[in-house]
Coordinates of C-alpha atoms and ligand atoms in Angstrom, one line a residue:
X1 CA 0.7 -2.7 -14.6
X2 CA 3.2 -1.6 -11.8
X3 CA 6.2 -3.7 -11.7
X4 CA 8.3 -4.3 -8.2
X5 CA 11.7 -5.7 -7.9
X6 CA 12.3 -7.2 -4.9
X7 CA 15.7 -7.7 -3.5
X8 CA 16.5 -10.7 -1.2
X9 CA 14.3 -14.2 -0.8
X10 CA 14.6 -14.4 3.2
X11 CA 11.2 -14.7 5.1
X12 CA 10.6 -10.9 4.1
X13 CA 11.5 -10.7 0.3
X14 CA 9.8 -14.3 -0.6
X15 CA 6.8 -13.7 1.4
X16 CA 6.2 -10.1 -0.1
X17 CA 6.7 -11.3 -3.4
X18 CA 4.1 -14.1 -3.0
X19 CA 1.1 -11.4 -1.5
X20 CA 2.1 -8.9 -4.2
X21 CA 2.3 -11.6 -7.2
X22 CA -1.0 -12.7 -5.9
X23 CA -2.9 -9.7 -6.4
X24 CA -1.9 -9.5 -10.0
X25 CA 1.2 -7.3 -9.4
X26 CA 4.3 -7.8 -12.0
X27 CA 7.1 -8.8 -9.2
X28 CA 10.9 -9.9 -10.2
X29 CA 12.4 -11.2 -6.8
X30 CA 15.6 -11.2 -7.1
X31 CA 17.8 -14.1 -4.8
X32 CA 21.8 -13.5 -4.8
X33 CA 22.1 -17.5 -3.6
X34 CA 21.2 -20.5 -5.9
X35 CA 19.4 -22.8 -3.3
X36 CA 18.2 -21.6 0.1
X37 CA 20.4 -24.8 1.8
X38 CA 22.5 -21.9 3.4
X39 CA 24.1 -22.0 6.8
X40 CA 22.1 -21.6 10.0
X41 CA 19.8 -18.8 10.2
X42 CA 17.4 -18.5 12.1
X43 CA 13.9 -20.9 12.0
X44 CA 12.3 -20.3 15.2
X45 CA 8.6 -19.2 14.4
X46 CA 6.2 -18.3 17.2
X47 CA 2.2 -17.6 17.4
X48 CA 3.0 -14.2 15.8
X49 CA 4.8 -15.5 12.4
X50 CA 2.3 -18.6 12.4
X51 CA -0.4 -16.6 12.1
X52 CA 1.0 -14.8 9.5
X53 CA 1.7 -17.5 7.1
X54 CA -1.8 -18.7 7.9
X55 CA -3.6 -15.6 7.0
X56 CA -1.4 -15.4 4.2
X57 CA -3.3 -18.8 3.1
X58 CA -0.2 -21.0 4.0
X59 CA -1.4 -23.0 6.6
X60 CA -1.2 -26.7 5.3
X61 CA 1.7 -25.8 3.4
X62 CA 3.3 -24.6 6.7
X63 CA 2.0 -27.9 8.5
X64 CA 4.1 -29.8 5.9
X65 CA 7.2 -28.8 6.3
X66 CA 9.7 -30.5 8.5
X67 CA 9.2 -28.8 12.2
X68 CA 9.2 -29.5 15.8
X69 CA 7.3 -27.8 18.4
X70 CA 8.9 -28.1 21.8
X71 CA 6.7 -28.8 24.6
X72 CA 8.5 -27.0 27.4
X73 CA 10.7 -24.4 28.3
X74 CA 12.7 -25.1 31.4
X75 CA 15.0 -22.1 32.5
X76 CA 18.2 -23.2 34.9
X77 CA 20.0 -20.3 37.0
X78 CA 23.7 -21.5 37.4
X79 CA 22.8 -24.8 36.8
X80 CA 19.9 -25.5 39.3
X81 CA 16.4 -25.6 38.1
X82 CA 14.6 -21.8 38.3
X83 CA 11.2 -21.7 36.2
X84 CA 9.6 -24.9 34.4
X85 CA 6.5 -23.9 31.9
X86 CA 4.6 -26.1 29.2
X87 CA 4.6 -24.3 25.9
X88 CA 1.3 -26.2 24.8
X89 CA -1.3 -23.4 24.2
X90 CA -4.5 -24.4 26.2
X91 CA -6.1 -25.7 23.1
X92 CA -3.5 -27.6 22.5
X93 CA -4.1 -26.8 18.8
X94 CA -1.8 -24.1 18.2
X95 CA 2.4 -24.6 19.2
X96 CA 3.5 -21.1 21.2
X97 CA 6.9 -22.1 19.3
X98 CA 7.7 -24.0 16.4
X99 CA 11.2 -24.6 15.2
X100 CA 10.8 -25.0 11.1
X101 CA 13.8 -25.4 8.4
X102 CA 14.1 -21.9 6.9
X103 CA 15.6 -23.1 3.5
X104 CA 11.9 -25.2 3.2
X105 CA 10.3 -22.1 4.2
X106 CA 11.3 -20.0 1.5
X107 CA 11.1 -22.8 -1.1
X108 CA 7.7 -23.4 -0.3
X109 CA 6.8 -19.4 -0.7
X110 CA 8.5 -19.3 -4.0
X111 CA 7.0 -22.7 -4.9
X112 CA 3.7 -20.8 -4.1
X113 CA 4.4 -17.8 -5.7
X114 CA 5.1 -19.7 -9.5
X115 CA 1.2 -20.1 -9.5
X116 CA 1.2 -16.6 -10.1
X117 CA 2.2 -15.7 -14.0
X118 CA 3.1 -12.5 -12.8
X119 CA 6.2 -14.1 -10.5
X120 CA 9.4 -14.1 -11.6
X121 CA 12.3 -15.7 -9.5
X122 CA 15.9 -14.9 -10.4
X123 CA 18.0 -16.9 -8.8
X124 CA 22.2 -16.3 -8.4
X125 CA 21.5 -12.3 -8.9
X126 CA 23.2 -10.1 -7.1
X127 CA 21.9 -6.7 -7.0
X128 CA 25.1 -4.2 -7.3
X129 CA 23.4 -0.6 -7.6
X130 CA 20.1 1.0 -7.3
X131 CA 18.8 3.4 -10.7
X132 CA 17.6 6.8 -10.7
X133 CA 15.5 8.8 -12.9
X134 CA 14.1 12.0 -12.0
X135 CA 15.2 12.1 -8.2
X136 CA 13.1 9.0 -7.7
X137 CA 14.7 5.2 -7.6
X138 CA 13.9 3.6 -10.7
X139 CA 15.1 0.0 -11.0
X140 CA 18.8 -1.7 -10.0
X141 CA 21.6 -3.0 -11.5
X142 CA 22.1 -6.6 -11.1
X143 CA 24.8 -9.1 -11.7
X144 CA 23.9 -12.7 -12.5
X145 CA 26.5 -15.3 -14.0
X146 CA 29.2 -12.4 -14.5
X147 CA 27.1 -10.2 -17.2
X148 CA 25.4 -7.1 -16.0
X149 CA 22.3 -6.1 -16.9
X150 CA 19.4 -3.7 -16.0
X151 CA 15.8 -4.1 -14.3
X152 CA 13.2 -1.3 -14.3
X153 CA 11.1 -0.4 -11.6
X154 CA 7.9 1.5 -10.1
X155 CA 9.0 0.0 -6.6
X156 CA 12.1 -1.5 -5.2
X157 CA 12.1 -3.2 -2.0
X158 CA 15.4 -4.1 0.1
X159 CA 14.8 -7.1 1.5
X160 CA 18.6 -7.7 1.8
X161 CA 18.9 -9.0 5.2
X162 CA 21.3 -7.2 8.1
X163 CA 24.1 -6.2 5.2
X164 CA 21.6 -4.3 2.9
X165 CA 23.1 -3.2 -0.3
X166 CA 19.2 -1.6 -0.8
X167 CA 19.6 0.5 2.4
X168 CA 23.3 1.5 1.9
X169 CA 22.5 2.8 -1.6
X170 CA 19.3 4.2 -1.0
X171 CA 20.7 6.2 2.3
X172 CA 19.0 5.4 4.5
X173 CA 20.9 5.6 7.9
X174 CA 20.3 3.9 10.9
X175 CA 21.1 4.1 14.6
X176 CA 23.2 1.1 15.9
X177 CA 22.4 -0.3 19.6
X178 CA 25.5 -2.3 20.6
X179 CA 24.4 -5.5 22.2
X180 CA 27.4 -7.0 24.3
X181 CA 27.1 -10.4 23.0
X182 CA 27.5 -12.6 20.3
X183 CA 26.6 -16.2 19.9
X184 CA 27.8 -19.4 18.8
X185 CA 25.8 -21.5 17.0
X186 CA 26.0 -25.8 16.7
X187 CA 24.5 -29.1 16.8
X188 CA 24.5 -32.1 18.9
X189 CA 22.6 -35.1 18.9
X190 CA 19.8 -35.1 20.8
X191 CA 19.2 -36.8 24.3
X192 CA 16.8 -39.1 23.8
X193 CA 13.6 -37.7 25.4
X194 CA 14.5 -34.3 25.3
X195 CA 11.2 -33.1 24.0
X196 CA 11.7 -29.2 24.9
X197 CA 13.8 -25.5 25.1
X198 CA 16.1 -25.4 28.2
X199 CA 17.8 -22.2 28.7
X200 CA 21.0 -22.4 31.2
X201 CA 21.7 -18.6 32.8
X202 CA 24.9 -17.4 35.1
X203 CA 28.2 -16.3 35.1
X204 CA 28.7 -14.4 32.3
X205 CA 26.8 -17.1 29.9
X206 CA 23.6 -18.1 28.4
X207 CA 22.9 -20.9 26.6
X208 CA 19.9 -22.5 25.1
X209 CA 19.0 -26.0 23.8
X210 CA 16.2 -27.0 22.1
X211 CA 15.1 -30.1 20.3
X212 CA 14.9 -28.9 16.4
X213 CA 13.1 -29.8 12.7
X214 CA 16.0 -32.1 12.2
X215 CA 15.5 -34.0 15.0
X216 CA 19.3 -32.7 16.4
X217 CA 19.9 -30.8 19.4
X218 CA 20.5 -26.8 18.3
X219 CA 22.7 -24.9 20.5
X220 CA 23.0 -21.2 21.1
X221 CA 25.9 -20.6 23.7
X222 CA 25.3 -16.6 24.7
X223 CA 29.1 -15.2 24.2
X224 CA 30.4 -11.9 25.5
X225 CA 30.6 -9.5 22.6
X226 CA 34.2 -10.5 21.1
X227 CA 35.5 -13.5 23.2
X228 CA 35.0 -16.1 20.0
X229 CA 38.6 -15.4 19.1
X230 CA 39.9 -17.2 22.3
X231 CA 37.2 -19.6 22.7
X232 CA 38.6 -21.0 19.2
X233 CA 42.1 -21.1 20.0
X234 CA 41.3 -23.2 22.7
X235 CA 40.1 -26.0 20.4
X236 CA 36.4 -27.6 20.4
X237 CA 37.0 -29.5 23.5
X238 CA 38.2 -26.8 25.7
X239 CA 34.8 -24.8 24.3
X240 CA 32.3 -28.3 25.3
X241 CA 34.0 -28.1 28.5
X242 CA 33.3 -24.8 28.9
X243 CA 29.7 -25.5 28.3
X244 CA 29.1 -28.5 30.3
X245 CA 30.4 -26.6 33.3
X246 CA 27.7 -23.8 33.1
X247 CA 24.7 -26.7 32.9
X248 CA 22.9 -29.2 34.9
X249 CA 24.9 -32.7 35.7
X250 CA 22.2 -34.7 33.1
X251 CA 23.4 -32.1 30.6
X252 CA 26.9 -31.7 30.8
X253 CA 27.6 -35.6 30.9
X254 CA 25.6 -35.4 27.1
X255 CA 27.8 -32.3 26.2
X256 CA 30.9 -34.2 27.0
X257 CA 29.8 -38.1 25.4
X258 CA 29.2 -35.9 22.1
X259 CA 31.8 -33.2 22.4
X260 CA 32.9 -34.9 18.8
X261 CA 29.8 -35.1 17.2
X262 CA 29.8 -30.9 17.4
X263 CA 28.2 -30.0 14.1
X264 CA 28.5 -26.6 12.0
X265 CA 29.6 -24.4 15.0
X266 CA 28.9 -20.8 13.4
X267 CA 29.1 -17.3 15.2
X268 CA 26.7 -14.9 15.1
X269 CA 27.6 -11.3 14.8
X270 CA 25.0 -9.8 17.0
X271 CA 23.4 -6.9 15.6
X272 CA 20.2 -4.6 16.5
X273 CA 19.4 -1.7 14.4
X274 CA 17.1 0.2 12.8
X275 CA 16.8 2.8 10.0
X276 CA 15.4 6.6 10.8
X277 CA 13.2 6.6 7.6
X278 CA 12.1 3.3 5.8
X279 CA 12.0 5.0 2.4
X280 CA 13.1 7.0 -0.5
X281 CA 10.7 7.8 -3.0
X282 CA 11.1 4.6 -5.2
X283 CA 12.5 2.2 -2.6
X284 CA 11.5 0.7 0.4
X285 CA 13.6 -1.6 3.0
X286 CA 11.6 -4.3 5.3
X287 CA 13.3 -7.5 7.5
X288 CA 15.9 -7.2 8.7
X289 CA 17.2 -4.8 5.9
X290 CA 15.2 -2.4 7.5
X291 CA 15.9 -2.8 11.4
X292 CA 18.3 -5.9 12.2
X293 CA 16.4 -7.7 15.1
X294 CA 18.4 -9.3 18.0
X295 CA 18.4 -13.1 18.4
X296 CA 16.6 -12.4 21.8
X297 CA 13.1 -13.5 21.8
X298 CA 13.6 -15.7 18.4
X299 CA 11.8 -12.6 17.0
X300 CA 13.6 -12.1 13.0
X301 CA 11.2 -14.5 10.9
X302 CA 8.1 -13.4 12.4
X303 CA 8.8 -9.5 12.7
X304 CA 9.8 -10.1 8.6
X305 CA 6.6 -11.8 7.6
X306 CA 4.3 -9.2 9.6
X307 CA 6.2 -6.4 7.7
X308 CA 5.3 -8.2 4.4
X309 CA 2.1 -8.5 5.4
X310 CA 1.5 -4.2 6.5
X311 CA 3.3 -3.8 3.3
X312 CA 1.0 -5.8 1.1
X313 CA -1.9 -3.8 2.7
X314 CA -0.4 -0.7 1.7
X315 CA 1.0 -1.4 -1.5
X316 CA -1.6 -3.3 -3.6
X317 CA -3.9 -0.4 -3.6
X318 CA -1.2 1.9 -4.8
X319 CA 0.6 -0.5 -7.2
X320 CA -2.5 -2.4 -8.5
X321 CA -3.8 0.1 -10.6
X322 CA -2.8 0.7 -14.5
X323 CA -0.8 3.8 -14.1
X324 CA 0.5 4.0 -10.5
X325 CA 1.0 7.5 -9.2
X326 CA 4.3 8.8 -7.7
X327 CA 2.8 10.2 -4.7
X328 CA 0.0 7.4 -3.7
X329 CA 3.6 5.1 -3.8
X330 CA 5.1 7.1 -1.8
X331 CA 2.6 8.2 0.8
X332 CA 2.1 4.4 0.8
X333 CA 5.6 3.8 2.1
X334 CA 5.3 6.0 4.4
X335 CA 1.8 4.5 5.7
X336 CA 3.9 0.7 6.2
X337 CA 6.4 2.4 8.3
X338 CA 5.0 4.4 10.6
X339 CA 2.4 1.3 11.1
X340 CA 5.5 -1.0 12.0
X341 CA 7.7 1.3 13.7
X342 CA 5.6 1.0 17.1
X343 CA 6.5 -2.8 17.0
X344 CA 10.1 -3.0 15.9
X345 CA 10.8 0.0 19.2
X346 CA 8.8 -2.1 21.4
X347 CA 10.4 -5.3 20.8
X348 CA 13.7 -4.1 20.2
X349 CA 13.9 -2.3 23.9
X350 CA 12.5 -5.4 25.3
X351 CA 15.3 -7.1 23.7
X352 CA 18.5 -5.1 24.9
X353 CA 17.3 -5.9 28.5
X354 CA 17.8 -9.9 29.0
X355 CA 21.8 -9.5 27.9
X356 CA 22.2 -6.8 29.8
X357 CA 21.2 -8.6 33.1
X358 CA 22.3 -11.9 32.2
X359 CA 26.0 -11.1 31.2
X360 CA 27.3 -8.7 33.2
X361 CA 30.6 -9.4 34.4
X362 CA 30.6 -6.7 37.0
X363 CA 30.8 -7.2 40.7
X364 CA 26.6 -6.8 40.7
X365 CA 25.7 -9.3 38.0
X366 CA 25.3 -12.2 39.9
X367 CA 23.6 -10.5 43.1
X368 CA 21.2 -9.1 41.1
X369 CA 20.9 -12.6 38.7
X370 CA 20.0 -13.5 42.3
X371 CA 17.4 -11.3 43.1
X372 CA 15.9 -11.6 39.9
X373 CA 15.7 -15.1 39.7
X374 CA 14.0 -15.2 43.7
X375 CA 11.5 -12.1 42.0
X376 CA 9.6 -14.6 39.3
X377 CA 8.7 -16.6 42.0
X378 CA 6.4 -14.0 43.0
X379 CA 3.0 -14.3 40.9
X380 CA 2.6 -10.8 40.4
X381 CA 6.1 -10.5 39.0
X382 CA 5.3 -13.2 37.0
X383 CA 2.4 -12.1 35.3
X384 CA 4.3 -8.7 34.2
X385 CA 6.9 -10.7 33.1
X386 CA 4.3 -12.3 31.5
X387 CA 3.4 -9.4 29.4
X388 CA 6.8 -8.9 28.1
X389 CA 6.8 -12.7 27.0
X390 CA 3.3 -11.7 25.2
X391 CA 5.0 -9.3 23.1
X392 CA 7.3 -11.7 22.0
X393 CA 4.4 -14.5 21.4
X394 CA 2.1 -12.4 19.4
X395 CA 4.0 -9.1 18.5
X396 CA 2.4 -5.8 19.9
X397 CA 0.6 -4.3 16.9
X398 CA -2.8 -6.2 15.6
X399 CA -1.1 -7.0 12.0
X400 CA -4.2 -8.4 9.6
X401 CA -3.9 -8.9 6.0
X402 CA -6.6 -7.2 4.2
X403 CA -5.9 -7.7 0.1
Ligands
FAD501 C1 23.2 -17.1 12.0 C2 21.9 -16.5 12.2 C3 21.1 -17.0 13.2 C4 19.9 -16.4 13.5 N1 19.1 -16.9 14.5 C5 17.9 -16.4 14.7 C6 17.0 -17.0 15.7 O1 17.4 -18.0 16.3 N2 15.8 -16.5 15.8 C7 15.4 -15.4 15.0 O2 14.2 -15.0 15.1 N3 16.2 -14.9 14.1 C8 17.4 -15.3 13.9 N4 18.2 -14.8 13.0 C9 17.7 -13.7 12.2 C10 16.7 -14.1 11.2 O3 17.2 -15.1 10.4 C11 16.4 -12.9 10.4 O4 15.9 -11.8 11.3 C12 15.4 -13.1 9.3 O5 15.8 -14.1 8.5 C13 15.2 -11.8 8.6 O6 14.5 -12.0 7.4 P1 14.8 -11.1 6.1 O7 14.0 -11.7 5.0 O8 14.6 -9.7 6.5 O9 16.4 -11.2 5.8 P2 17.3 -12.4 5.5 O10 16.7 -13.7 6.0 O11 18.6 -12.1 5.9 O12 17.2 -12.6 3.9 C14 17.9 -11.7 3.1 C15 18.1 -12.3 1.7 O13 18.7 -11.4 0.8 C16 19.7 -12.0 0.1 N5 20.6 -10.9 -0.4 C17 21.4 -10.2 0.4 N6 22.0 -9.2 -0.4 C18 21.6 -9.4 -1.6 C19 21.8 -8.7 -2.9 N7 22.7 -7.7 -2.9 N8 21.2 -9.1 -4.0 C20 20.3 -10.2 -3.9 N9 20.0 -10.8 -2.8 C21 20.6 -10.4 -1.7 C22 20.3 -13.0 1.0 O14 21.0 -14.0 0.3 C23 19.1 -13.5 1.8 O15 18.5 -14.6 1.2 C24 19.5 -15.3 12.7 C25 20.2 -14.8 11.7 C26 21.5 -15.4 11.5 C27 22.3 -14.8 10.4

């Protein structure tokens, strides 16, 4: 039977080893951190990543983990009320956006995956090098406790996150798209019946709110692309300040009664990328390892667990088998990326647009902020801007897991 090491327990790596386990396949997945308690990443999942986990046969699991589903998403345009919408599907059954710890995410896929005697979690294992063996990519060199030692493959999948070892080593190259933001993230307390997203636009900032699993307030304050460095030499307060004067009067009074209850402020490098081939025969890359998504659109999680999904599709047939064939693996790589590329370029564009509009500095930023904001009052404007928003909701590829 076909063994697969996979590299990395994010959303990606965990929920590809739980498919693949599954359906009988040997998988070692291999996690450089002990516990999954890690600093803020990010845990926004909408319709798109839902459905995933549910076809992946997760969906009580998923309903017991600890989650909050906003109920609206109010968007202010220096300060003043722009666009208020209910994020309650018509149904009312399914949440269009559903804020869920990560680190109880991926314990509850590798929790599910231990049914499976073919799983095998290694925890604190650092993978250090990819193996070769007749031009192909035959296992990886691992470090776990300070000792060494060797795993041998049929498959190895980066699942690596933004900083892929998998990708580096396999060379596979990718085309950079410099966003010109970054963003810091925080908590506060929460106002009491704040039940929803808010998203504050103007001047050179963005910054969104929204009621979180933990009950807290999380913050995103939209930066321009290497102004941290400043905002922290002017101390927390300063930085509060600065917030509160780019929100409504209800909001800034709660920025400033709490500017000391700030929790874990962490800034976000912002990336967007995305490798020219997905593969080397051996080795694949999916998640973010493979194309590093933007924070716009809350799109990481869910673009990870549909690639898992497309690559389970491919991969079980060509790995389930006693002797797997070279060239069925690797005309099976080839098959998951060209069915996911369509999606990542779609969302990806759609992504570089907001920042571009909504931090300009230059003498036509706030003009055309201006015109924008007037233009979604127009219901035909609306509805297109309603297709992009789709996009984001549901992804743009039907993604369906067949084994
Ligand atoms: C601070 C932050 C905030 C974010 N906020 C949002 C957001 O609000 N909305 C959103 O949609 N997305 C957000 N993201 C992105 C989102 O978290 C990722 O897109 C998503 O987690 C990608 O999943 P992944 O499985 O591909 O990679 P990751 O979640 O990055 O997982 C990669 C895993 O690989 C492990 N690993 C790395 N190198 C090695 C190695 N050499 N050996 C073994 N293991 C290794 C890492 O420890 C990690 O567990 C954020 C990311 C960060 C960093």
């Amino acid at each position: 039977m076909s063994h697969v090491v996979i590299v990395g327990a994010g959303p990606a790596g965990a929920s590809l080893g739980y498919l693949l386990s599954r359906r009988g396949i040997e998988v070692t997945l291999l996690e450089r951190r002990r516990d999954f308690a890690r600093e803020f990443r990010g845990e926004v999942l909408l319709p798109g990543g839902i459905t995933a986990l549910e076809q992946m046969g997760l969906k009580t699991q998923l309903a017991a983990l600890p989650s909050y589903a906003p109920q609206t998403l109010e968007i202010f345009l220096n300060g003043i009320p722009l666009l208020s919408e209910s994020l309650n599907t018509d149904s009312g059954e399914e949440a269009l956006f559903k804020a869920v710890s990560q680190p109880a995410l991926l314990e509850m896929l590798v929790a599910e995956s231990t049914n499976s005697s073919s799983f095998n979690l290694i925890r604190g294992a650092s993978v250090k090098e990819l193996l070769r063996h007749d031009g192909r990519v035959a296992g990886v060199r691992i470090r776990v406790d300070d000792a060494e030692q060797e795993l041998q493959a049929n498959l190895v999948v980066g699942a690596d996150g933004r900083n892929s070892v998998v990708r580096k080593q396999a060379g596979l190259l990718a085309g950079n798209a410099t966003l010109p933001m970054d963003i810091v993230w925080c908590k506060l307390p929460c106002p009491e019946n704040w039940r929803g997203v808010r998203a504050y636009a103007g001047r050179g900032h963005l910054l969104i709110a929204y009621h979180t699993w933990d009950d807290t307030l999380q913050l995103g304050w939209v930066i321009l692309k290497g102004t941290f460095g400043d905002l922290r030499n002017r101390g927390i307060e300063q930085w509060v300040e600065e917030m509160a004067n780019h929100v409504s009067a209800d909001f800034a009074e709660h920025l400033r009664t709490h500017r000391d209850a700030v929790q874990k402020p962490f800034l976000l490098n912002v990336v967007a990328d995305c490798v020219d081939r997905w593969s080397t025969p051996g080795a694949l890359v999916i998640g973010d390892a493979a194309h590093t998504m933007s924070p716009v659109g809350g799109q990481g999680i869910n673009i990870a667990l549909r690639d898992a999904i497309v690559a389970a599709n491919h991969l079980v047939p060509a790995l389930a088998v006693p002797e797997p064939d070279g060239n069925t693996l690797t005309a099976a790589l080839a098959a998951i990326e060209a069915e996911r590329m369509p999606e990542i370029q779609e969302i990806q564009t759609l992504q570089a647009q907001p920042p571009k509009l909504l931090l300009s500095n230059a003498w036509w930023g706030e003009p055309v902020r201006r015109i924008a904001a007037m233009l979604l009052s127009r219901p035909a404007i609306r509805q297109r801007a309603a297709g992009r928003v789709s996009a984001f909701l549901y992804g743009v590829t039907e993604v369906q897991l067949e084994v």
